[in-house]
PDB file of C-alpha atoms in Angstrom:
ATOM      1  CA  UNK A 239      99.968  60.991 153.861  1.00  0.00           C
ATOM      2  CA  UNK A 240      97.217  58.375 155.124  1.00  0.00           C
ATOM      3  CA  UNK A 241      95.323  59.766 158.197  1.00  0.00           C
ATOM      4  CA  UNK A 242      95.310  57.523 161.933  1.00  0.00           C
ATOM      5  CA  UNK A 243      92.271  57.510 163.098  1.00  0.00           C
ATOM      6  CA  UNK A 244      90.685  58.358 166.368  1.00  0.00           C
ATOM      7  CA  UNK A 245      92.173  57.080 169.080  1.00  0.00           C
ATOM      8  CA  UNK A 246      95.102  55.851 167.295  1.00  0.00           C
ATOM      9  CA  UNK A 247      95.776  59.146 166.173  1.00  0.00           C
ATOM     10  CA  UNK A 248      95.738  60.134 170.062  1.00  0.00           C
ATOM     11  CA  UNK A 249      97.741  57.451 171.130  1.00  0.00           C
ATOM     12  CA  UNK A 250     100.526  58.220 168.668  1.00  0.00           C
ATOM     13  CA  UNK A 251     100.368  61.992 169.243  1.00  0.00           C
ATOM     14  CA  UNK A 252     101.102  61.012 173.034  1.00  0.00           C
ATOM     15  CA  UNK A 253     103.382  58.778 172.369  1.00  0.00           C
ATOM     16  CA  UNK A 254     105.640  61.226 170.903  1.00  0.00           C
ATOM     17  CA  UNK A 255     105.001  63.196 173.075  1.00  0.00           C
ATOM     18  CA  UNK A 256     105.955  61.627 176.108  1.00  0.00           C
ATOM     19  CA  UNK A 257     108.430  59.565 174.817  1.00  0.00           C
ATOM     20  CA  UNK A 258     110.999  61.519 172.930  1.00  0.00           C
ATOM     21  CA  UNK A 259     113.607  58.459 173.856  1.00  0.00           C
ATOM     22  CA  UNK A 260     111.145  56.640 170.674  1.00  0.00           C
ATOM     23  CA  UNK A 261     110.620  59.301 168.383  1.00  0.00           C
ATOM     24  CA  UNK A 262     114.621  59.763 168.753  1.00  0.00           C
ATOM     25  CA  UNK A 263     114.788  56.059 167.537  1.00  0.00           C
ATOM     26  CA  UNK A 264     112.313  56.119 164.656  1.00  0.00           C
ATOM     27  CA  UNK A 265     115.316  57.065 162.318  1.00  0.00           C
ATOM     28  CA  UNK A 266     117.415  54.199 163.332  1.00  0.00           C
ATOM     29  CA  UNK A 267     115.945  51.841 161.689  1.00  0.00           C
ATOM     30  CA  UNK A 268     117.081  53.558 158.222  1.00  0.00           C
ATOM     31  CA  UNK A 269     120.616  54.535 158.662  1.00  0.00           C
ATOM     32  CA  UNK A 270     122.745  52.308 161.239  1.00  0.00           C
ATOM     33  CA  UNK A 271     125.066  53.820 163.535  1.00  0.00           C
ATOM     34  CA  UNK A 272     129.083  53.806 162.518  1.00  0.00           C
ATOM     35  CA  UNK A 273     131.572  53.954 165.187  1.00  0.00           C
ATOM     36  CA  UNK A 274     133.505  57.132 163.512  1.00  0.00           C
ATOM     37  CA  UNK A 275     131.322  58.563 161.674  1.00  0.00           C
ATOM     38  CA  UNK A 276     129.009  61.287 162.942  1.00  0.00           C
ATOM     39  CA  UNK A 277     125.621  60.607 163.248  1.00  0.00           C
ATOM     40  CA  UNK A 278     124.552  63.019 160.372  1.00  0.00           C
ATOM     41  CA  UNK A 279     126.068  60.674 157.626  1.00  0.00           C
ATOM     42  CA  UNK A 280     124.338  57.222 158.748  1.00  0.00           C
ATOM     43  CA  UNK A 281     121.508  55.732 156.946  1.00  0.00           C
ATOM     44  CA  UNK A 282     120.126  54.603 160.425  1.00  0.00           C
ATOM     45  CA  UNK A 283     119.954  57.313 162.386  1.00  0.00           C
ATOM     46  CA  UNK A 284     119.186  60.192 160.664  1.00  0.00           C
ATOM     47  CA  UNK A 285     120.344  63.002 162.269  1.00  0.00           C
ATOM     48  CA  UNK A 286     119.182  66.349 163.502  1.00  0.00           C
ATOM     49  CA  UNK A 287     119.489  68.506 166.543  1.00  0.00           C
ATOM     50  CA  UNK A 288     115.424  68.498 167.179  1.00  0.00           C
ATOM     51  CA  UNK A 289     114.612  64.959 165.424  1.00  0.00           C
ATOM     52  CA  UNK A 290     117.334  62.745 166.150  1.00  0.00           C
ATOM     53  CA  UNK A 291     119.657  63.975 168.618  1.00  0.00           C
ATOM     54  CA  UNK A 292     121.317  60.997 169.896  1.00  0.00           C
ATOM     55  CA  UNK A 293     120.635  58.483 167.190  1.00  0.00           C
ATOM     56  CA  UNK A 294     118.666  58.671 164.131  1.00  0.00           C
ATOM     57  CA  UNK A 295     145.877  52.994 142.003  1.00  0.00           C
ATOM     58  CA  UNK A 296     143.331  51.504 140.005  1.00  0.00           C
ATOM     59  CA  UNK A 297     142.956  47.847 139.685  1.00  0.00           C
ATOM     60  CA  UNK A 298     143.666  46.455 136.150  1.00  0.00           C
ATOM     61  CA  UNK A 299     142.495  43.003 135.065  1.00  0.00           C
ATOM     62  CA  UNK A 300     145.671  41.086 135.730  1.00  0.00           C
ATOM     63  CA  UNK A 301     146.158  42.438 138.852  1.00  0.00           C
ATOM     64  CA  UNK A 302     142.959  41.662 140.296  1.00  0.00           C
ATOM     65  CA  UNK A 303     142.911  38.210 138.801  1.00  0.00           C
ATOM     66  CA  UNK A 304     146.275  37.301 140.519  1.00  0.00           C
ATOM     67  CA  UNK A 305     144.329  39.039 143.870  1.00  0.00           C
ATOM     68  CA  UNK A 306     141.698  37.113 143.223  1.00  0.00           C
ATOM     69  CA  UNK A 307     143.758  34.165 143.281  1.00  0.00           C
ATOM     70  CA  UNK A 308     145.559  34.891 146.323  1.00  0.00           C
ATOM     71  CA  UNK A 309     142.452  35.722 147.950  1.00  0.00           C
ATOM     72  CA  UNK A 310     140.123  32.377 146.761  1.00  0.00           C
ATOM     73  CA  UNK A 311     143.272  30.572 148.741  1.00  0.00           C
ATOM     74  CA  UNK A 312     143.498  32.043 151.972  1.00  0.00           C
ATOM     75  CA  UNK A 313     140.063  32.644 152.834  1.00  0.00           C
ATOM     76  CA  UNK A 314     139.689  29.078 153.031  1.00  0.00           C
ATOM     77  CA  UNK A 315     142.130  29.277 156.317  1.00  0.00           C
ATOM     78  CA  UNK A 316     139.706  31.470 157.702  1.00  0.00           C
ATOM     79  CA  UNK A 317     137.088  29.018 159.630  1.00  0.00           C
ATOM     80  CA  UNK A 318     135.759  30.904 162.778  1.00  0.00           C
ATOM     81  CA  UNK A 319     133.388  29.015 165.085  1.00  0.00           C
ATOM     82  CA  UNK A 320     130.896  31.244 165.444  1.00  0.00           C
ATOM     83  CA  UNK A 321     130.247  34.833 163.902  1.00  0.00           C
ATOM     84  CA  UNK A 322     127.056  36.803 165.043  1.00  0.00           C
ATOM     85  CA  UNK A 323     125.935  40.211 163.747  1.00  0.00           C
ATOM     86  CA  UNK A 324     124.155  41.907 165.501  1.00  0.00           C
ATOM     87  CA  UNK A 325     121.782  44.487 163.297  1.00  0.00           C
ATOM     88  CA  UNK A 326     118.959  46.570 162.159  1.00  0.00           C
ATOM     89  CA  UNK A 327     117.530  44.836 158.857  1.00  0.00           C
ATOM     90  CA  UNK A 328     117.016  47.657 157.418  1.00  0.00           C
ATOM     91  CA  UNK A 329     120.389  49.934 158.073  1.00  0.00           C
ATOM     92  CA  UNK A 330     122.425  49.991 154.552  1.00  0.00           C
ATOM     93  CA  UNK A 331     125.592  50.307 156.776  1.00  0.00           C
ATOM     94  CA  UNK A 332     124.662  46.745 158.649  1.00  0.00           C
ATOM     95  CA  UNK A 333     124.694  45.512 154.899  1.00  0.00           C
ATOM     96  CA  UNK A 334     127.880  46.366 153.771  1.00  0.00           C
ATOM     97  CA  UNK A 335     128.713  44.450 156.516  1.00  0.00           C
ATOM     98  CA  UNK A 336     126.359  41.440 155.388  1.00  0.00           C
ATOM     99  CA  UNK A 337     127.270  42.252 151.485  1.00  0.00           C
ATOM    100  CA  UNK A 338     131.016  41.094 152.597  1.00  0.00           C
ATOM    101  CA  UNK A 339     130.346  38.017 154.512  1.00  0.00           C
ATOM    102  CA  UNK A 340     127.766  36.355 151.672  1.00  0.00           C
ATOM    103  CA  UNK A 341     130.305  37.221 149.108  1.00  0.00           C
ATOM    104  CA  UNK A 342     132.823  35.399 151.469  1.00  0.00           C
ATOM    105  CA  UNK A 343     130.304  32.294 152.039  1.00  0.00           C
ATOM    106  CA  UNK A 344     131.280  33.223 155.723  1.00  0.00           C
ATOM    107  CA  UNK A 345     128.249  31.416 157.889  1.00  0.00           C
ATOM    108  CA  UNK A 346     126.737  34.091 160.129  1.00  0.00           C
ATOM    109  CA  UNK A 347     123.782  34.708 162.891  1.00  0.00           C
ATOM    110  CA  UNK A 348     121.915  37.929 163.437  1.00  0.00           C
ATOM    111  CA  UNK A 349     120.801  39.142 166.319  1.00  0.00           C
ATOM    112  CA  UNK A 350     117.953  41.952 165.184  1.00  0.00           C
ATOM    113  CA  UNK A 351     118.378  44.435 167.838  1.00  0.00           C
ATOM    114  CA  UNK A 352     115.477  46.611 169.083  1.00  0.00           C
ATOM    115  CA  UNK A 353     116.241  50.317 168.524  1.00  0.00           C
ATOM    116  CA  UNK A 354     114.416  51.564 171.483  1.00  0.00           C
ATOM    117  CA  UNK A 355     115.361  49.305 174.305  1.00  0.00           C
ATOM    118  CA  UNK A 356     118.848  47.999 172.516  1.00  0.00           C
ATOM    119  CA  UNK A 357     118.478  44.904 174.958  1.00  0.00           C
ATOM    120  CA  UNK A 358     120.097  42.297 173.042  1.00  0.00           C
ATOM    121  CA  UNK A 359     123.528  44.850 172.982  1.00  0.00           C
ATOM    122  CA  UNK A 360     123.667  45.534 176.898  1.00  0.00           C
ATOM    123  CA  UNK A 361     126.506  43.518 177.163  1.00  0.00           C
ATOM    124  CA  UNK A 362     128.361  45.654 175.025  1.00  0.00           C
ATOM    125  CA  UNK A 363     130.034  49.195 175.901  1.00  0.00           C
ATOM    126  CA  UNK A 364     129.439  49.837 172.739  1.00  0.00           C
ATOM    127  CA  UNK A 365     125.931  51.124 171.861  1.00  0.00           C
ATOM    128  CA  UNK A 366     125.332  51.121 167.880  1.00  0.00           C
ATOM    129  CA  UNK A 367     124.812  49.024 164.966  1.00  0.00           C
ATOM    130  CA  UNK A 368     126.205  47.284 163.366  1.00  0.00           C
ATOM    131  CA  UNK A 369     128.387  44.661 165.663  1.00  0.00           C
ATOM    132  CA  UNK A 370     129.715  41.517 164.914  1.00  0.00           C
ATOM    133  CA  UNK A 371     131.502  39.178 167.358  1.00  0.00           C
ATOM    134  CA  UNK A 372     134.093  36.381 165.898  1.00  0.00           C
ATOM    135  CA  UNK A 373     134.714  33.252 168.595  1.00  0.00           C
ATOM    136  CA  UNK A 374     133.684  36.493 171.473  1.00  0.00           C
ATOM    137  CA  UNK A 375     135.608  39.050 169.575  1.00  0.00           C
ATOM    138  CA  UNK A 376     133.831  42.688 169.452  1.00  0.00           C
ATOM    139  CA  UNK A 377     134.029  44.675 166.149  1.00  0.00           C
ATOM    140  CA  UNK A 378     132.259  47.945 165.383  1.00  0.00           C
ATOM    141  CA  UNK A 379     131.815  50.462 162.382  1.00  0.00           C
ATOM    142  CA  UNK A 380     130.864  48.552 159.096  1.00  0.00           C
ATOM    143  CA  UNK A 381     134.045  50.262 157.320  1.00  0.00           C
ATOM    144  CA  UNK A 382     136.273  48.370 160.388  1.00  0.00           C
ATOM    145  CA  UNK A 383     134.626  45.320 160.656  1.00  0.00           C
ATOM    146  CA  UNK A 384     135.073  44.565 156.824  1.00  0.00           C
ATOM    147  CA  UNK A 385     138.703  45.533 157.158  1.00  0.00           C
ATOM    148  CA  UNK A 386     139.456  43.443 159.939  1.00  0.00           C
ATOM    149  CA  UNK A 387     137.494  40.647 157.992  1.00  0.00           C
ATOM    150  CA  UNK A 388     139.777  41.234 155.112  1.00  0.00           C
ATOM    151  CA  UNK A 389     142.974  41.214 156.598  1.00  0.00           C
ATOM    152  CA  UNK A 390     142.530  37.981 158.344  1.00  0.00           C
ATOM    153  CA  UNK A 391     140.705  36.244 155.524  1.00  0.00           C
ATOM    154  CA  UNK A 392     144.316  37.907 153.223  1.00  0.00           C
ATOM    155  CA  UNK A 393     147.152  39.100 155.222  1.00  0.00           C
ATOM    156  CA  UNK A 394     149.107  38.994 152.558  1.00  0.00           C
ATOM    157  CA  UNK A 395     147.326  42.249 150.589  1.00  0.00           C
ATOM    158  CA  UNK A 396     147.823  45.844 151.650  1.00  0.00           C
ATOM    159  CA  UNK A 397     145.580  48.805 151.642  1.00  0.00           C
ATOM    160  CA  UNK A 398     146.638  51.581 150.324  1.00  0.00           C
ATOM    161  CA  UNK A 399     144.653  54.502 151.743  1.00  0.00           C
ATOM    162  CA  UNK A 400     145.232  56.150 147.661  1.00  0.00           C
ATOM    163  CA  UNK A 401     143.689  53.064 145.818  1.00  0.00           C
ATOM    164  CA  UNK A 402     140.428  53.401 143.713  1.00  0.00           C
ATOM    165  CA  UNK A 403     139.119  51.022 146.060  1.00  0.00           C
ATOM    166  CA  UNK A 404     139.555  53.067 148.881  1.00  0.00           C
ATOM    167  CA  UNK A 405     138.406  56.126 147.191  1.00  0.00           C
ATOM    168  CA  UNK A 406     135.031  54.578 146.064  1.00  0.00           C
ATOM    169  CA  UNK A 407     134.776  53.172 149.418  1.00  0.00           C
ATOM    170  CA  UNK A 408     134.789  56.415 150.978  1.00  0.00           C
ATOM    171  CA  UNK A 409     132.477  58.190 148.772  1.00  0.00           C
ATOM    172  CA  UNK A 410     129.959  55.526 149.734  1.00  0.00           C
ATOM    173  CA  UNK A 411     130.133  57.054 152.979  1.00  0.00           C
ATOM    174  CA  UNK A 412     130.563  60.522 152.264  1.00  0.00           C
ATOM    175  CA  UNK A 413     128.508  61.132 149.927  1.00  0.00           C
ATOM    176  CA  UNK A 414     125.720  57.468 148.072  1.00  0.00           C
ATOM    177  CA  UNK A 415     124.861  57.480 151.936  1.00  0.00           C
ATOM    178  CA  UNK A 416     123.163  61.147 152.394  1.00  0.00           C
ATOM    179  CA  UNK A 417     121.525  60.633 149.416  1.00  0.00           C
ATOM    180  CA  UNK A 418     119.281  58.118 150.667  1.00  0.00           C
ATOM    181  CA  UNK A 419     116.984  59.924 153.248  1.00  0.00           C
ATOM    182  CA  UNK A 420     115.760  62.304 150.639  1.00  0.00           C
ATOM    183  CA  UNK A 421     115.035  59.925 148.439  1.00  0.00           C
ATOM    184  CA  UNK A 422     112.719  57.522 150.459  1.00  0.00           C
ATOM    185  CA  UNK A 423     110.886  59.988 152.709  1.00  0.00           C
ATOM    186  CA  UNK A 424     110.798  62.126 149.898  1.00  0.00           C
ATOM    187  CA  UNK A 425     106.931  62.516 149.557  1.00  0.00           C
ATOM    188  CA  UNK A 426     104.192  61.365 152.285  1.00  0.00           C
ATOM    189  CA  UNK A 427     103.072  57.832 150.162  1.00  0.00           C
ATOM    190  CA  UNK A 428     107.006  56.793 149.580  1.00  0.00           C
ATOM    191  CA  UNK A 429     107.940  57.438 153.470  1.00  0.00           C
ATOM    192  CA  UNK A 430     104.884  55.262 154.227  1.00  0.00           C
ATOM    193  CA  UNK A 431     106.229  52.497 151.998  1.00  0.00           C
ATOM    194  CA  UNK A 432     109.208  53.119 153.736  1.00  0.00           C
ATOM    195  CA  UNK A 433     108.570  52.423 157.115  1.00  0.00           C
ATOM    196  CA  UNK A 434     106.733  49.690 156.599  1.00  0.00           C
ATOM    197  CA  UNK A 435     109.472  48.033 155.452  1.00  0.00           C
ATOM    198  CA  UNK A 436     111.530  49.533 158.395  1.00  0.00           C
ATOM    199  CA  UNK A 437     108.877  48.021 160.712  1.00  0.00           C
ATOM    200  CA  UNK A 438     108.052  45.018 159.054  1.00  0.00           C
ATOM    201  CA  UNK A 439     112.032  43.786 159.138  1.00  0.00           C
ATOM    202  CA  UNK A 440     112.929  44.969 162.696  1.00  0.00           C
ATOM    203  CA  UNK A 441     112.195  44.472 166.274  1.00  0.00           C
ATOM    204  CA  UNK A 442     109.447  46.210 167.168  1.00  0.00           C
ATOM    205  CA  UNK A 443     106.617  45.250 169.460  1.00  0.00           C
ATOM    206  CA  UNK A 444     103.529  46.224 168.159  1.00  0.00           C
ATOM    207  CA  UNK A 445     102.764  49.472 169.330  1.00  0.00           C
ATOM    208  CA  UNK A 446     106.370  50.565 168.757  1.00  0.00           C
ATOM    209  CA  UNK A 447     105.786  49.692 165.521  1.00  0.00           C
ATOM    210  CA  UNK A 448     102.675  51.226 165.222  1.00  0.00           C
ATOM    211  CA  UNK A 449     104.065  54.944 166.666  1.00  0.00           C
ATOM    212  CA  UNK A 450     107.292  54.345 163.691  1.00  0.00           C
ATOM    213  CA  UNK A 451     105.512  53.682 161.019  1.00  0.00           C
ATOM    214  CA  UNK A 452     102.834  56.464 161.115  1.00  0.00           C
ATOM    215  CA  UNK A 453     104.338  59.375 163.183  1.00  0.00           C
ATOM    216  CA  UNK A 454     108.270  58.150 162.144  1.00  0.00           C
ATOM    217  CA  UNK A 455     106.607  58.558 158.344  1.00  0.00           C
ATOM    218  CA  UNK A 456     105.653  61.887 158.963  1.00  0.00           C
ATOM    219  CA  UNK A 457     108.320  63.118 161.070  1.00  0.00           C
ATOM    220  CA  UNK A 458     111.166  61.911 158.126  1.00  0.00           C
ATOM    221  CA  UNK A 459     109.130  63.136 155.749  1.00  0.00           C
ATOM    222  CA  UNK A 460     110.079  66.590 157.259  1.00  0.00           C
ATOM    223  CA  UNK A 461     113.910  65.974 158.251  1.00  0.00           C
ATOM    224  CA  UNK A 462     114.247  64.536 154.787  1.00  0.00           C
ATOM    225  CA  UNK A 463     113.821  68.166 153.729  1.00  0.00           C
ATOM    226  CA  UNK A 464     116.465  69.415 156.001  1.00  0.00           C
ATOM    227  CA  UNK A 465     118.810  67.146 154.889  1.00  0.00           C
ATOM    228  CA  UNK A 466     118.554  68.483 151.771  1.00  0.00           C
ATOM    229  CA  UNK A 467     119.089  71.419 152.404  1.00  0.00           C
ATOM    230  CA  UNK A 468     122.007  70.297 154.482  1.00  0.00           C
ATOM    231  CA  UNK A 469     123.487  68.650 151.863  1.00  0.00           C
ATOM    232  CA  UNK A 470     122.758  70.987 148.942  1.00  0.00           C
ATOM    233  CA  UNK A 471     120.474  69.208 147.115  1.00  0.00           C
ATOM    234  CA  UNK A 472     118.251  70.335 145.135  1.00  0.00           C
ATOM    235  CA  UNK A 473     116.200  67.501 143.363  1.00  0.00           C
ATOM    236  CA  UNK A 474     116.727  64.696 145.388  1.00  0.00           C
ATOM    237  CA  UNK A 475     115.808  62.087 142.365  1.00  0.00           C
ATOM    238  CA  UNK A 476     118.121  63.683 140.151  1.00  0.00           C
ATOM    239  CA  UNK A 477     120.876  63.692 142.657  1.00  0.00           C
ATOM    240  CA  UNK A 478     120.686  59.570 143.243  1.00  0.00           C
ATOM    241  CA  UNK A 479     120.347  59.469 139.199  1.00  0.00           C
ATOM    242  CA  UNK A 480     123.583  61.056 138.806  1.00  0.00           C
ATOM    243  CA  UNK A 481     125.552  59.128 141.439  1.00  0.00           C
ATOM    244  CA  UNK A 482     124.567  55.832 139.920  1.00  0.00           C
ATOM    245  CA  UNK A 483     125.819  56.891 136.329  1.00  0.00           C
ATOM    246  CA  UNK A 484     128.432  58.170 138.349  1.00  0.00           C
ATOM    247  CA  UNK A 485     129.488  54.776 139.883  1.00  0.00           C
ATOM    248  CA  UNK A 486     128.767  53.216 136.158  1.00  0.00           C
ATOM    249  CA  UNK A 487     131.574  55.529 134.742  1.00  0.00           C
ATOM    250  CA  UNK A 488     134.032  54.736 137.160  1.00  0.00           C
ATOM    251  CA  UNK A 489     132.935  50.926 136.573  1.00  0.00           C
ATOM    252  CA  UNK A 490     134.664  52.290 132.641  1.00  0.00           C
ATOM    253  CA  UNK A 491     133.220  48.671 131.283  1.00  0.00           C
ATOM    254  CA  UNK A 492     134.395  46.308 133.089  1.00  0.00           C
ATOM    255  CA  UNK A 493     131.878  43.828 134.856  1.00  0.00           C
ATOM    256  CA  UNK A 494     133.157  45.272 138.764  1.00  0.00           C
ATOM    257  CA  UNK A 495     135.198  47.798 140.035  1.00  0.00           C
ATOM    258  CA  UNK A 496     137.359  45.046 140.666  1.00  0.00           C
ATOM    259  CA  UNK A 497     137.363  43.816 137.220  1.00  0.00           C
ATOM    260  CA  UNK A 498     136.372  40.328 136.952  1.00  0.00           C
ATOM    261  CA  UNK A 499     135.386  40.057 140.477  1.00  0.00           C
ATOM    262  CA  UNK A 500     133.556  42.322 143.445  1.00  0.00           C
ATOM    263  CA  UNK A 501     136.033  44.155 144.971  1.00  0.00           C
ATOM    264  CA  UNK A 502     135.143  46.100 148.703  1.00  0.00           C
ATOM    265  CA  UNK A 503     134.100  48.814 146.685  1.00  0.00           C
ATOM    266  CA  UNK A 504     131.393  46.785 144.939  1.00  0.00           C
ATOM    267  CA  UNK A 505     130.482  45.483 148.316  1.00  0.00           C
ATOM    268  CA  UNK A 506     130.078  49.080 149.613  1.00  0.00           C
ATOM    269  CA  UNK A 507     127.868  50.723 147.033  1.00  0.00           C
ATOM    270  CA  UNK A 508     126.064  47.100 146.605  1.00  0.00           C
ATOM    271  CA  UNK A 509     125.100  46.635 150.149  1.00  0.00           C
ATOM    272  CA  UNK A 510     124.226  50.392 151.184  1.00  0.00           C
ATOM    273  CA  UNK A 511     121.549  49.844 147.878  1.00  0.00           C
ATOM    274  CA  UNK A 512     120.203  47.012 148.101  1.00  0.00           C
ATOM    275  CA  UNK A 513     117.676  48.045 151.477  1.00  0.00           C
ATOM    276  CA  UNK A 514     116.279  50.637 148.808  1.00  0.00           C
ATOM    277  CA  UNK A 515     116.730  48.439 145.958  1.00  0.00           C
ATOM    278  CA  UNK A 516     112.748  47.423 145.880  1.00  0.00           C
ATOM    279  CA  UNK A 517     111.345  50.358 146.925  1.00  0.00           C
ATOM    280  CA  UNK A 518     110.440  53.064 145.090  1.00  0.00           C
ATOM    281  CA  UNK A 519     113.377  55.201 144.540  1.00  0.00           C
ATOM    282  CA  UNK A 520     115.591  52.051 144.081  1.00  0.00           C
ATOM    283  CA  UNK A 521     113.270  50.836 141.250  1.00  0.00           C
ATOM    284  CA  UNK A 522     113.092  54.916 139.938  1.00  0.00           C
ATOM    285  CA  UNK A 523     117.325  54.919 140.044  1.00  0.00           C
ATOM    286  CA  UNK A 524     116.956  51.052 138.326  1.00  0.00           C
ATOM    287  CA  UNK A 525     114.516  52.332 135.984  1.00  0.00           C
ATOM    288  CA  UNK A 526     116.322  55.439 134.949  1.00  0.00           C
ATOM    289  CA  UNK A 527     119.968  54.849 135.289  1.00  0.00           C
ATOM    290  CA  UNK A 528     122.484  51.967 133.636  1.00  0.00           C
ATOM    291  CA  UNK A 529     123.155  50.628 137.425  1.00  0.00           C
ATOM    292  CA  UNK A 530     120.538  47.583 136.757  1.00  0.00           C
ATOM    293  CA  UNK A 531     123.042  45.458 134.944  1.00  0.00           C
ATOM    294  CA  UNK A 532     125.921  45.709 137.451  1.00  0.00           C
ATOM    295  CA  UNK A 533     123.649  45.566 140.273  1.00  0.00           C
ATOM    296  CA  UNK A 534     121.677  42.014 138.530  1.00  0.00           C
ATOM    297  CA  UNK A 535     125.532  40.750 138.455  1.00  0.00           C
ATOM    298  CA  UNK A 536     126.220  41.866 142.220  1.00  0.00           C
ATOM    299  CA  UNK A 537     123.229  39.961 143.028  1.00  0.00           C
ATOM    300  CA  UNK A 538     123.570  36.970 141.134  1.00  0.00           C
ATOM    301  CA  UNK A 539     127.555  36.726 142.539  1.00  0.00           C
ATOM    302  CA  UNK A 540     126.760  37.784 145.811  1.00  0.00           C
ATOM    303  CA  UNK A 541     124.392  35.070 146.003  1.00  0.00           C
ATOM    304  CA  UNK A 542     122.170  33.923 148.853  1.00  0.00           C
ATOM    305  CA  UNK A 543     122.614  35.197 152.129  1.00  0.00           C
ATOM    306  CA  UNK A 544     125.394  32.916 154.431  1.00  0.00           C
ATOM    307  CA  UNK A 545     123.048  33.445 157.211  1.00  0.00           C
ATOM    308  CA  UNK A 546     122.930  30.408 159.881  1.00  0.00           C
ATOM    309  CA  UNK A 547     118.772  30.079 160.538  1.00  0.00           C
ATOM    310  CA  UNK A 548     117.449  29.606 163.791  1.00  0.00           C
ATOM    311  CA  UNK A 549     116.014  26.573 164.527  1.00  0.00           C
TER     312      UNK A 549
END
């Protein structure tokens, strides 16, 4: 672990000692907060009581083709005037929502939320991310947001709680996401790499960025060990590889779980993995499993972000 010399080191230590809110917040940029999930299930507010207490059936090709045709027709009728996503850039649950928006070419603005002050969402009674507003209407919780958008776009399609797509969307939230933190904070170098990405892309002040990168990386290294124990993970890399292979097996030689085009489960897996893809853990996952081809197809199919950039 890289040491922060002299005054900087003492400054970080005293900041953590006298600002527990900052300590709690350092995890939230890696695990997002979804409204109906315990914080322990989110890749943006890593939970432990001591550290991050308050933050931290089958689609066949014919069916998929018919569904895709209907989706294309009805998607054109969904034309909101303004879509705004309140997010943390590195949060996988926020990235789930962005994957859906990008794939469906829905223009949206982004408001990057400061994870400490949260001043950007003071207007809302809901104090977690992602928050999506559609022409002023507020939607919260990544899965609820996606379901609501899908229903607005495709009112003729009814989703079943027992179908293949729903099963794998639940797998993402209940299993895959738990493997991310133990992997990106697996050792000191990877923890620093992860927090460098988080602080570079997040809405932090200079001081917050310094504290979050070094003190946060140190703290989350130890938190990741507790998470391994909590979720009975013996070898975090092996568990990540196994999850990647499990997903590829579920495709059953189809280009996507949805058949010829991605469905909501494809977008969920892709969105959750996107923040780690080019970290060491994501590189190792692609190098050591068969998920790379599917991920590359998803990158090409989802395409460029449909985000509206500020002038």
